[in-house]
Amino acid sequence: MSKRLRARFAQTKREGRAAFVAYVMAGFPDPDHTVPLLLGLEEGGADVIELGIPFTDPLADGATIQHANEVAVSAGITFADCLEMVQEARAQGLSAPLVLMGYENPLLAYGEKQAAADAAAAGADGFIVVDLPPDEASTFRQACEEQDVSFVPLIAPTTAEKRMKTITSAANSFIYCVSVTGTTGQRAELPPSIGELVTTIRRYTELPIAVGFGVSTRDQVAEVGSVAEGVIVGSAIISAIEAGTVDGCVERVRSYVERVTGRSVDKS
Amino acid sequence: MSMETSSELAPRFGDFGGRYIPEVLVAAHEELEEAYIKARNDTTFNEELAELGRHYVGRPTPLYFAQRLTQEVGGARLWLKREDLAHTGAHKINNALGQALLAKRLDKPRIIAETGAGQHGVATATVCAMLGLECVVYMGTEDIRRQSLNVFRMKMLGAEVVPVDSGNCTLKDAINEAMRDWVTNVRTTHYLIGSAIGPHPFPTMVRDFQSVIGREARTQMLEQAGRLPEVAVACVGGGSNAIGLFHPFVEDPVRLIGVEAAGEGLSVPGRNAATLVAGSPGVLHGTHTYLLQDEAGQILETHSISAGLDYPGVGPEHSWLKTSGRAEYIAADDKEALAGFKRLTQSEGIIPALEPAHAIHAAVRLAEEVGEGGDILIGLSGRGDKDMHTVAEALGVTL
Ligand SMILES: Cc1ncc(COP(=O)(O)O)c(C=O)c1O
């Protein structure tokens, strides 16, 4: 439900901090670990969760998330499987708002209307579709609206100001602001212009703005959190999953989130 | 000249086409569309393109009546539109030249491209050398292996060839990687797509640049045969040579037949590249079109003996020509392509690329159906030097 997303951003605002938005890929490192990872993210302090829908051709993703896609596709994970995982996580007590993130073709193959309806029924709260700008999204947006799941549009550093009104008016929970002109993946330094971009977007919407792409360290999370209402971390979490044994992945991710959100003492 | 003038371009062909792209790329596509609309209405641009077409590419390319082949096959007269004689040896140069001139107008000093067979990479590297533009070509490692001659040509021409080692290691994966480069360097870089695929305005723009093939062929048929052909046949990978041949005949009573790669057979998913014949609609590489995909919308692997047809998508205009019934699409498998290759080589002394060899095979089949007194126009999209290794390997010959 869009409401669950709005409520969470309202809550973090009241608490005077940015929401921590954490991404994992369904079926990575294997299908059995996805639900425990979702719960582990929440336990570690994630405010909002993005669950990646695997696709064979993730052309906006850097090497880390590409690899996660490949593994999940090889494991045969479909959009229907993603919904089952969401349902199971809810059954096991996941309370954080959850947004499904992926590419258009698996949704189209499932049926856009059906995808929105079944996502709502499974307990998902929204969609981020990387290759579906609002201009091409009329059918899907309507389907989302009917089911009260949120369509989360993206804004990039190259987005012209004259488009921002169209894009922000397509949103009803938050705006995904892409921090860099590039693919997903960790970066040593973030562009200094993020603050400016957020300020520009803010002229067109009162909705919360979450910034993602390239964010990984505790300092970067703090830096982005000082200019935006949400900080999105993806590749760094995938890397944490990969950084040791499969059995240890949930614990590693939980402690990574604790560390970068500042909820536990930095051990590194 | 010839391109229709208009202040707007339709983003779709019926249900197909559109612009399914990450937000980062939207501005670049809008800018490109605007620049292209200006250019196509600008006599200076069109004259520069035509002039380079004449003196650099060698246009018009001949229309050749394949007399011995016709006699051998028995039936309709077979005509070859000789894009193999265009500079660099394939039709790809028509599009590369047009887009590179446009990139200059956009002030983008860096060109990226993907290539399968290497022909588009070579064409792009060639025009970049001529226009003084930086050139980076993405190519799957499987294609690098089977098209090593073209890899060396690109390097000699000053291009950087970047191996792509993901997925199937062929054309689709090279496009993904080129897109990732573009997402990162969009402010300085033009992505010179090599077929009539991708987000709007690419399918329209590439079709326009390739339509010179069909315009010339139409005039030449009227001059040399005294009439239009019954059928026009071309191979379809992404579909640029086919749409270039077909488009000027769309309003004529001419059957249009596209020939896809059946690889090792249509019944073997993952081992063919017959998108329109065996696929279903979806979204890949920024456009809504027919795709080879599974039920969950994952893109299938493909196979064809010809690297240039080894692609699980197809240009959206072909999807529309198929569903509207204006064009027909069939498939020829690897063996049939080899048969077409041998046939043309030995009956006419013309060595075709393996891509148009699929069309030659289909035309030979059609010759009987169309019958004596009829004419079949075949798009001979490129020459076969690049494929000698592959053909030798297929015939069990060690070079
Ligand atoms: C000679 C030749 N013909 C055809 C093709 C297929 O491309 P398209 O379908 O865009 O013409 C290629 C691609 O590399 C080629 O080199």
XYZ file of C-alpha atoms and ligand atoms in Angstrom:
683
model
C 0.000 0.000 0.000
C 1.183 3.483 -0.851
C 0.054 4.447 2.644
C 2.612 2.224 4.314
C 5.386 3.997 2.380
C 4.061 7.462 3.175
C 3.692 6.592 6.826
C 7.267 5.347 7.050
C 8.713 8.486 5.496
C 6.538 10.575 7.830
C 7.884 8.623 10.765
C 11.562 9.047 9.852
C 10.899 12.728 9.288
C 9.435 13.005 12.800
C 12.494 11.235 14.102
C 14.619 13.813 12.360
C 16.562 11.404 10.137
C 16.630 10.105 6.598
C 15.009 6.781 5.799
C 17.454 3.988 5.023
C 16.310 2.168 1.881
C 17.976 -1.210 1.345
C 18.042 -3.285 -1.833
C 18.377 -7.030 -2.219
C 17.852 -9.222 -5.261
C 15.218 -11.951 -5.031
C 16.956 -15.314 -5.306
C 20.425 -14.036 -4.444
C 22.626 -15.635 -3.230
C 19.978 -18.383 -3.445
C 16.183 -18.580 -3.191
C 16.194 -19.871 0.400
C 18.012 -16.858 1.772
C 15.813 -14.117 0.375
C 13.163 -14.110 3.109
C 15.738 -14.282 5.932
C 17.621 -11.422 4.232
C 14.494 -9.267 4.082
C 13.909 -9.847 7.791
C 17.591 -9.272 8.547
C 17.524 -5.932 6.739
C 14.615 -4.775 8.847
C 16.268 -5.973 12.008
C 19.462 -4.146 11.085
C 17.526 -0.910 10.726
C 16.309 -0.648 7.141
C 13.255 1.587 6.969
C 12.200 0.675 3.451
C 13.116 -2.407 1.437
C 13.562 -2.796 -2.282
C 13.308 -6.302 -3.642
C 14.953 -6.757 -7.041
C 13.071 -8.703 -9.720
C 15.669 -10.657 -11.703
C 16.062 -9.966 -15.412
C 18.445 -11.333 -18.034
C 19.342 -7.882 -19.386
C 19.728 -5.347 -16.578
C 21.200 -2.567 -18.689
C 21.180 0.156 -16.047
C 23.116 -1.968 -13.569
C 26.817 -2.168 -12.863
C 28.776 -5.390 -12.449
C 27.665 -6.203 -8.876
C 23.921 -6.127 -9.454
C 24.345 -7.628 -12.925
C 25.934 -10.619 -11.284
C 23.101 -10.897 -8.761
C 20.632 -10.848 -11.658
C 22.508 -13.615 -13.435
C 22.544 -15.825 -10.351
C 18.839 -15.276 -9.702
C 17.856 -15.842 -13.334
C 19.880 -19.067 -13.362
C 18.039 -20.167 -10.247
C 14.844 -19.702 -12.254
C 13.399 -16.920 -10.098
C 10.385 -15.310 -11.775
C 8.194 -12.374 -10.840
C 5.695 -14.862 -9.388
C 8.456 -16.231 -7.138
C 9.270 -12.703 -5.975
C 5.663 -12.265 -4.856
C 5.748 -15.536 -2.950
C 8.851 -14.347 -1.140
C 7.132 -11.096 -0.196
C 4.125 -12.975 1.066
C 6.290 -15.300 3.118
C 8.285 -12.412 4.588
C 5.049 -10.679 5.611
C 3.824 -13.928 7.156
C 7.043 -14.067 9.150
C 6.511 -10.563 10.435
C 8.209 -8.162 8.018
C 6.629 -4.799 8.664
C 8.802 -2.413 6.633
C 7.295 -1.070 3.432
C 8.552 -3.018 0.445
C 8.993 -1.865 -3.132
C 9.597 -4.222 -6.053
C 12.331 -2.999 -8.376
C 13.207 -4.269 -11.806
C 12.726 -4.001 -15.541
C 9.602 -3.810 -17.641
C 9.695 -7.077 -19.577
C 9.052 -9.549 -16.721
C 6.096 -7.369 -15.645
C 4.770 -7.205 -19.175
C 5.059 -10.969 -19.534
C 3.167 -11.438 -16.267
C 0.608 -8.848 -17.338
C 0.900 -5.298 -15.996
C -2.557 -5.252 -14.396
C -2.132 -8.666 -12.871
C 1.332 -7.729 -11.611
C -0.042 -4.741 -9.727
C -2.974 -6.697 -8.309
C -0.913 -9.681 -7.185
C 1.803 -7.457 -5.740
C -0.781 -5.679 -3.615
C -2.227 -9.005 -2.492
C 1.227 -10.320 -1.582
C 1.925 -7.313 0.610
C 4.193 -5.233 -1.618
C 3.749 -1.473 -1.528
C 5.162 -0.168 -4.765
C 7.174 -0.568 -7.947
C 10.312 0.971 -9.354
C 10.648 0.071 -13.021
C 13.995 1.247 -14.302
C 13.152 1.262 -18.001
C 9.606 2.549 -17.710
C 9.680 6.359 -17.627
C 6.282 7.960 -16.865
C 5.838 8.697 -20.596
C 5.461 4.946 -21.298
C 3.795 4.027 -18.035
C 0.165 5.047 -18.449
C -1.237 1.493 -18.350
C 0.959 0.391 -15.496
C 0.433 3.543 -13.466
C -3.292 3.156 -13.742
C -3.027 -0.467 -12.668
C -0.932 0.593 -9.668
C -3.383 3.301 -8.751
C -6.314 0.909 -8.839
C -4.496 -1.431 -6.481
C -3.137 1.312 -4.254
C 0.446 0.298 -4.849
C 2.849 3.121 -5.470
C 4.549 3.858 -8.803
C 7.903 5.350 -7.877
C 9.394 7.439 -10.695
C 13.088 8.205 -11.120
C 14.837 11.502 -11.724
C 18.420 11.638 -12.983
C 21.090 14.340 -13.087
C 20.373 14.720 -16.808
C 16.618 15.207 -16.327
C 15.565 18.560 -17.749
C 13.748 20.819 -15.342
C 10.786 20.999 -17.679
C 10.257 17.236 -17.199
C 10.351 17.354 -13.428
C 6.760 18.394 -13.000
C 5.529 15.517 -15.157
C 7.675 13.053 -13.288
C 6.921 14.212 -9.777
C 3.208 14.308 -10.499
C 3.419 10.601 -11.381
C 4.522 9.869 -7.806
C 2.461 9.362 -4.679
C 4.936 8.139 -2.071
C 8.512 9.147 -2.843
C 10.822 10.120 -5.701
C 13.864 8.037 -6.582
C 16.690 10.435 -7.346
C 19.585 8.863 -9.232
C 22.738 10.456 -7.835
C 25.084 9.880 -10.747
C 25.091 9.782 -14.495
C 25.909 6.102 -14.646
C 24.981 2.573 -13.693
C 24.431 1.187 -10.212
C 27.571 0.353 -8.241
C 29.717 1.600 -5.402
C 31.771 4.723 -5.912
C 34.616 6.180 -3.921
C 33.133 9.632 -4.245
C 29.679 10.963 -4.901
C 29.163 13.985 -7.128
C 29.049 17.228 -5.118
C 25.980 18.292 -7.093
C 23.572 15.901 -5.341
C 22.381 18.604 -2.992
C 21.633 20.905 -5.898
C 19.713 18.221 -7.738
C 17.609 17.487 -4.657
C 16.947 21.204 -4.184
C 15.798 21.495 -7.787
C 13.477 18.511 -7.472
C 12.107 19.935 -4.261
C 10.787 22.930 -6.192
C 8.352 20.556 -7.899
C 7.184 18.269 -5.125
C 6.573 17.992 -1.425
C 7.033 14.237 -1.501
C 10.129 12.759 0.104
C 13.172 12.313 -2.149
C 15.407 9.274 -1.779
C 18.845 9.294 -3.367
C 20.498 6.157 -4.713
C 23.262 4.793 -6.985
C 26.819 4.733 -5.685
C 26.133 5.058 -1.961
C 27.939 2.523 0.244
C 29.974 3.858 3.177
C 28.763 5.185 6.495
C 30.040 8.654 5.587
C 28.236 8.620 2.264
C 25.014 7.524 3.948
C 25.340 10.403 6.375
C 26.248 12.851 3.603
C 23.256 11.918 1.449
C 20.987 11.714 4.497
C 21.771 15.332 5.269
C 20.278 16.527 1.958
C 17.514 14.014 1.218
C 14.707 12.209 3.039
C 15.948 8.801 1.994
C 19.246 7.069 1.255
C 19.202 4.042 -1.029
C 21.916 1.383 -0.856
C 22.043 -1.550 -3.256
C 25.378 -2.789 -4.565
C 27.044 -2.506 -1.165
C 24.452 -4.872 0.296
C 24.903 -7.317 -2.558
C 28.654 -7.130 -1.906
C 28.092 -7.813 1.791
C 26.042 -10.876 0.860
C 28.911 -12.105 -1.274
C 31.669 -11.310 1.201
C 31.781 -14.706 2.922
C 29.909 -17.941 3.407
C 26.322 -18.239 2.220
C 25.238 -19.204 5.735
C 26.683 -16.012 7.140
C 25.073 -13.662 4.629
C 22.103 -12.601 6.747
C 24.293 -11.734 9.704
C 26.743 -9.805 7.512
C 23.971 -7.785 5.931
C 22.330 -7.070 9.278
C 25.544 -5.785 10.773
C 26.394 -3.816 7.620
C 23.051 -2.005 7.890
C 23.530 -1.389 11.609
C 26.942 0.037 10.925
C 26.061 2.419 8.077
C 22.864 3.616 9.704
C 24.855 4.352 12.827
C 22.712 2.128 15.007
C 25.693 0.178 16.239
C 29.286 1.066 16.955
C 31.478 1.114 13.859
C 33.684 -1.929 14.183
C 35.709 -1.305 11.063
C 16.111 13.903 -52.089
C 13.684 11.930 -50.590
C 13.205 11.764 -46.891
C 9.740 13.004 -46.103
C 9.847 16.325 -44.330
C 7.998 16.784 -41.078
C 8.348 18.570 -37.802
C 7.505 15.493 -35.776
C 8.288 11.805 -35.826
C 5.791 9.203 -34.696
C 7.308 7.326 -31.730
C 5.481 4.102 -32.545
C 4.636 1.774 -35.384
C 1.153 0.708 -34.402
C 1.608 -0.929 -31.026
C 5.357 -1.284 -31.364
C 8.325 0.969 -30.698
C 8.341 3.637 -27.995
C 11.056 4.647 -25.603
C 11.549 2.297 -22.646
C 14.730 3.719 -21.197
C 16.300 4.696 -17.910
C 15.559 8.303 -17.026
C 19.251 9.226 -17.408
C 18.940 8.694 -21.165
C 15.695 10.537 -21.785
C 17.319 13.921 -22.377
C 19.776 12.474 -24.905
C 16.952 10.845 -26.870
C 14.941 14.042 -26.913
C 17.979 15.993 -28.050
C 18.750 13.410 -30.720
C 15.187 13.404 -31.992
C 15.175 17.156 -32.251
C 18.528 17.234 -34.041
C 17.436 14.513 -36.416
C 14.184 16.262 -37.312
C 16.178 19.407 -38.071
C 18.755 17.509 -40.096
C 16.281 15.591 -42.224
C 14.609 18.870 -43.169
C 17.919 20.552 -43.877
C 19.193 20.540 -47.452
C 22.791 21.042 -46.353
C 22.689 17.894 -44.272
C 20.998 15.880 -46.978
C 23.422 17.111 -49.619
C 26.434 16.310 -47.455
C 25.071 12.820 -46.859
C 24.321 12.273 -50.535
C 27.720 13.608 -51.577
C 29.572 11.301 -49.202
C 27.250 8.523 -50.297
C 28.384 9.004 -53.889
C 32.084 9.564 -53.454
C 32.918 7.776 -50.215
C 30.470 4.874 -50.034
C 30.184 4.354 -53.798
C 26.457 4.841 -54.241
C 24.341 4.022 -56.030
C 25.302 0.408 -55.608
C 24.504 -1.703 -58.679
C 21.419 -3.777 -59.247
C 22.716 -6.983 -60.787
C 20.688 -9.501 -62.742
C 21.916 -12.919 -61.625
C 21.508 -14.643 -64.959
C 23.277 -17.933 -64.279
C 21.666 -18.334 -60.901
C 18.273 -17.634 -62.486
C 18.892 -20.259 -65.189
C 20.124 -22.780 -62.682
C 17.191 -22.336 -60.356
C 14.541 -22.054 -63.045
C 11.652 -19.686 -62.391
C 11.520 -16.005 -61.557
C 14.379 -13.725 -62.516
C 16.671 -13.054 -59.558
C 18.090 -9.560 -59.013
C 20.706 -8.633 -56.455
C 20.911 -5.224 -54.823
C 24.668 -5.074 -54.330
C 25.245 -3.559 -50.875
C 28.252 -5.877 -50.724
C 29.918 -3.372 -53.057
C 29.399 -0.431 -50.718
C 32.540 0.813 -48.957
C 33.488 -1.555 -46.083
C 31.466 -4.343 -47.680
C 27.986 -4.058 -46.228
C 24.941 -1.809 -45.960
C 25.910 -0.824 -42.421
C 27.911 2.148 -43.711
C 24.722 3.945 -44.857
C 23.516 4.256 -41.290
C 26.944 4.783 -39.734
C 27.587 7.726 -42.032
C 24.215 9.345 -41.394
C 24.449 9.035 -37.624
C 28.076 10.136 -37.448
C 27.229 13.309 -39.364
C 24.422 13.851 -36.894
C 26.774 13.301 -33.941
C 28.986 16.067 -35.327
C 25.975 18.359 -35.363
C 25.273 17.368 -31.755
C 28.879 18.220 -30.883
C 29.475 14.773 -29.465
C 33.132 13.906 -30.058
C 32.885 10.327 -28.835
C 31.059 7.528 -30.641
C 30.183 4.148 -29.169
C 28.714 1.225 -31.064
C 27.890 -2.435 -30.666
C 28.661 -5.003 -33.269
C 27.835 -8.626 -33.931
C 29.335 -9.637 -37.241
C 31.742 -6.748 -36.967
C 30.352 -5.069 -40.083
C 28.650 -2.313 -38.153
C 31.738 -1.906 -35.996
C 33.921 -1.612 -39.071
C 31.527 0.838 -40.722
C 31.448 2.962 -37.571
C 35.220 2.866 -37.093
C 35.566 3.851 -40.745
C 33.371 6.930 -40.644
C 34.892 7.922 -37.301
C 38.343 7.813 -38.896
C 37.078 9.913 -41.777
C 35.356 12.477 -39.536
C 37.965 12.512 -36.766
C 35.728 11.107 -34.025
C 36.771 8.889 -31.108
C 35.331 5.381 -31.521
C 34.690 2.598 -29.015
C 33.079 -0.653 -30.188
C 31.514 -3.231 -27.852
C 31.623 -6.800 -29.100
C 30.771 -10.152 -27.524
C 33.731 -12.470 -26.983
C 32.025 -15.210 -29.017
C 31.715 -12.795 -31.937
C 35.298 -11.624 -31.474
C 36.318 -15.229 -31.918
C 34.321 -15.866 -35.072
C 34.885 -12.448 -36.669
C 38.540 -11.894 -35.848
C 39.294 -10.320 -39.202
C 36.805 -7.536 -38.572
C 38.202 -7.013 -35.069
C 41.603 -6.358 -36.569
C 40.093 -4.047 -39.181
C 38.435 -1.968 -36.462
C 41.672 -1.712 -34.536
C 43.575 -0.642 -37.634
C 40.955 2.029 -38.177
C 41.771 3.411 -34.761
C 38.803 2.106 -32.803
C 38.996 0.575 -29.364
C 37.286 -2.827 -29.307
C 35.916 -3.728 -25.875
C 35.233 -7.464 -25.337
C 31.915 -8.265 -23.653
C 31.869 -11.391 -21.568
C 28.320 -11.535 -20.219
C 25.289 -13.611 -21.181
C 25.660 -15.290 -24.537
C 28.729 -13.156 -25.357
C 27.067 -12.008 -28.590
C 25.206 -9.011 -29.988
C 22.549 -8.608 -27.265
C 25.210 -8.476 -24.585
C 27.271 -5.978 -26.571
C 24.189 -3.730 -26.756
C 23.693 -3.981 -22.969
C 27.289 -2.927 -22.430
C 27.076 -0.073 -24.940
C 23.930 1.137 -23.155
C 25.788 1.069 -19.834
C 28.571 3.143 -21.351
C 26.001 5.559 -22.721
C 24.207 5.855 -19.370
C 27.563 6.901 -17.938
C 28.955 9.136 -20.696
C 25.789 10.425 -22.304
C 26.858 14.065 -22.158
C 29.834 13.596 -24.498
C 28.878 10.452 -26.348
C 26.591 9.414 -29.178
C 25.494 5.792 -29.255
C 25.557 4.842 -32.916
C 23.116 1.906 -32.913
C 23.744 -0.453 -35.800
C 20.278 -1.646 -36.669
C 16.682 -0.429 -36.826
C 16.225 -1.287 -33.160
C 16.355 0.523 -29.826
C 14.373 3.427 -28.412
C 12.686 6.087 -30.535
C 14.004 7.806 -32.671
C 16.569 5.124 -33.583
C 14.293 2.729 -35.504
C 12.945 5.572 -37.635
C 16.298 7.231 -38.144
C 18.130 4.041 -39.066
C 15.317 3.087 -41.448
C 15.552 6.490 -43.127
C 19.324 6.210 -43.567
C 18.970 2.672 -44.933
C 16.044 3.461 -47.220
C 18.529 4.604 -49.828
C 18.812 0.870 -50.617
C 15.157 0.502 -51.542
C 14.892 3.861 -53.290
C 17.788 3.040 -55.577
C 16.598 -0.513 -56.135
C 13.105 0.674 -57.038
C 14.450 3.085 -59.669
C 16.889 0.464 -60.950
C 14.210 -2.223 -61.250
C 12.073 0.139 -63.294
C 15.048 0.999 -65.499
C 16.596 -2.437 -65.887
C 13.645 -4.818 -65.606
C 11.066 -2.349 -66.823
C 8.857 -2.989 -63.826
C 8.671 -3.545 -60.113
C 9.502 -6.969 -58.691
C 6.808 -9.363 -57.476
C 8.780 -9.934 -54.324
C 11.521 -8.205 -52.333
C 13.493 -10.491 -49.991
C 16.021 -9.574 -47.314
C 17.559 -11.120 -44.233
C 16.445 -9.835 -40.834
C 18.691 -9.592 -37.795
C 17.782 -6.302 -36.160
C 16.208 -5.594 -39.509
C 18.030 -2.559 -40.904
C 18.891 -3.788 -44.381
C 15.440 -5.327 -44.709
C 13.550 -2.205 -43.629
C 15.812 -0.136 -45.901
C 14.931 -2.341 -48.842
C 11.234 -2.709 -47.968
C 10.256 0.783 -46.966
C 10.192 2.409 -50.427
C 8.025 -0.494 -51.677
C 5.440 -0.428 -48.883
C 2.879 1.420 -51.013
C 3.547 -0.798 -54.054
C 1.987 -4.157 -54.925
C 5.209 -5.927 -53.989
C 5.383 -8.858 -51.554
C 7.884 -8.145 -48.811
C 9.554 -11.170 -47.265
C 11.989 -11.045 -44.376
C 14.187 -14.058 -43.681
C 15.292 -14.742 -40.131
C 17.855 -17.196 -38.826
C 16.404 -20.574 -37.836
C 19.857 -21.586 -36.565
C 19.716 -25.239 -35.570
C 15.948 -25.310 -35.898
C 12.808 -23.480 -34.829
C 11.797 -26.262 -32.473
C 14.888 -25.770 -30.331
C 14.450 -22.757 -28.004
C 17.758 -21.001 -27.495
C 19.251 -22.432 -30.670
C 17.704 -20.100 -33.239
C 17.276 -16.374 -33.762
C 13.919 -16.301 -35.546
C 12.315 -13.565 -33.468
C 9.291 -12.734 -35.616
C 8.626 -16.322 -36.613
C 9.001 -17.888 -33.170
C 8.779 -15.014 -30.654
C 6.212 -12.861 -28.862
C 5.941 -9.135 -28.024
C 7.854 -7.626 -25.107
C 10.292 -4.862 -24.205
C 14.040 -5.095 -24.747
C 16.689 -2.472 -25.420
C 14.236 0.357 -25.117
C 11.580 -0.758 -27.548
C 8.341 -2.747 -27.598
C 8.766 -5.426 -30.224
C 8.840 -9.162 -30.881
C 11.355 -11.007 -28.706
C 12.591 -14.510 -28.076
C 11.654 -14.924 -24.424
C 10.374 -17.458 -21.953
C 7.013 -17.289 -20.181
C 8.454 -15.224 -17.359
C 9.790 -12.576 -19.733
C 13.437 -13.625 -19.527
C 15.260 -13.203 -22.813
C 16.381 -16.463 -24.416
C 19.804 -17.217 -25.705
C 20.071 -17.336 -29.470
C 22.111 -19.087 -32.077
C 22.842 -18.491 -35.720
C 25.792 -19.391 -37.878
C 25.798 -15.719 -38.847
C 26.832 -13.387 -36.060
C 24.844 -10.525 -37.588
C 21.507 -12.334 -37.177
C 22.244 -13.672 -33.698
C 19.860 -11.390 -31.784
C 16.696 -12.127 -29.719
C 14.918 -8.898 -30.699
C 13.976 -7.174 -33.944
C 13.211 -3.654 -35.111
C 9.715 -2.551 -34.019
C 8.665 -1.562 -37.547
C 9.043 -5.185 -38.625
C 6.797 -6.266 -35.742
C 4.234 -3.878 -37.099
C 4.678 -4.993 -40.719
C 4.155 -8.546 -39.502
C 1.062 -7.960 -37.384
C -0.490 -5.662 -39.985
C 0.107 -8.364 -42.582
C 2.037 -6.083 -44.935
C 5.197 -8.199 -44.790
C 5.815 -11.900 -44.304
C 8.576 -13.405 -42.231
C 10.111 -16.824 -42.689
C 13.283 -18.476 -41.461
C 16.237 -20.333 -42.970
C 18.491 -22.513 -40.839
C 22.280 -22.716 -40.721
C 22.475 -25.450 -43.341
C 20.200 -23.597 -45.703
C 22.259 -20.445 -45.297
C 25.395 -22.411 -46.154
C 23.631 -23.781 -49.220
C 22.673 -20.251 -50.274
C 26.235 -19.118 -49.658
C 27.702 -21.843 -51.865
C 25.106 -21.429 -54.542
C 25.690 -17.722 -55.136
C 29.437 -18.077 -54.846
C 29.602 -20.811 -57.460
C 26.949 -19.663 -59.901
C 27.790 -15.964 -59.966
C 31.256 -15.498 -58.522
C 29.804 -13.367 -55.753
C 30.652 -14.404 -52.190
C 27.830 -13.248 -49.939
C 27.989 -12.719 -46.206
C 26.266 -15.484 -44.234
C 23.490 -13.050 -43.255
C 22.151 -12.406 -46.785
C 22.901 -16.046 -47.630
C 19.686 -16.738 -45.664
C 17.809 -14.450 -48.073
C 19.401 -16.077 -51.095
C 18.275 -19.479 -49.966
C 14.732 -18.187 -49.470
C 14.742 -16.489 -52.891
C 15.841 -19.698 -54.582
C 12.855 -21.423 -52.962
C 10.521 -18.614 -53.990
C 11.709 -18.563 -57.581
C 9.550 -21.496 -58.518
C 6.489 -20.181 -56.733
C 6.757 -16.787 -58.420
C 7.522 -18.492 -61.711
C 9.075 -17.535 -65.026
C 8.377 -14.011 -66.113
C 8.336 -12.792 -62.520
C 11.081 -10.885 -60.737
C 12.540 -11.293 -57.267
C 14.638 -8.545 -55.735
C 17.165 -9.799 -53.186
C 18.933 -7.557 -50.704
C 22.546 -8.655 -50.850
C 23.455 -6.821 -47.668
C 27.148 -7.667 -47.512
C 30.091 -9.631 -48.789
C 31.399 -12.828 -47.283
C 35.125 -12.325 -46.745
C 34.524 -12.009 -43.012
C 32.816 -15.409 -42.950
C 35.405 -17.572 -44.704
C 36.641 -18.984 -41.390
C 33.135 -19.871 -40.244
C 32.260 -21.482 -43.548
C 35.497 -23.461 -43.609
C 34.810 -24.630 -40.060
C 31.254 -25.653 -40.981
C 32.532 -27.581 -43.983
C 35.206 -29.271 -41.906
C 38.099 -27.557 -43.693
C 41.121 -26.354 -41.725
C 42.609 -23.174 -43.118
C 26.039 -8.199 -44.124
C 25.025 -8.099 -43.054
N 23.747 -8.289 -43.353
C 22.788 -8.224 -42.412
C 23.092 -7.978 -41.097
C 21.976 -7.980 -40.104
O 21.594 -6.716 -39.655
P 20.273 -6.034 -40.134
O 19.155 -7.006 -39.907
O 20.163 -4.833 -39.271
O 20.395 -5.679 -41.549
C 24.425 -7.762 -40.735
C 24.769 -7.477 -39.329
O 25.854 -7.487 -38.887
C 25.411 -7.827 -41.749
O 26.708 -7.649 -41.443
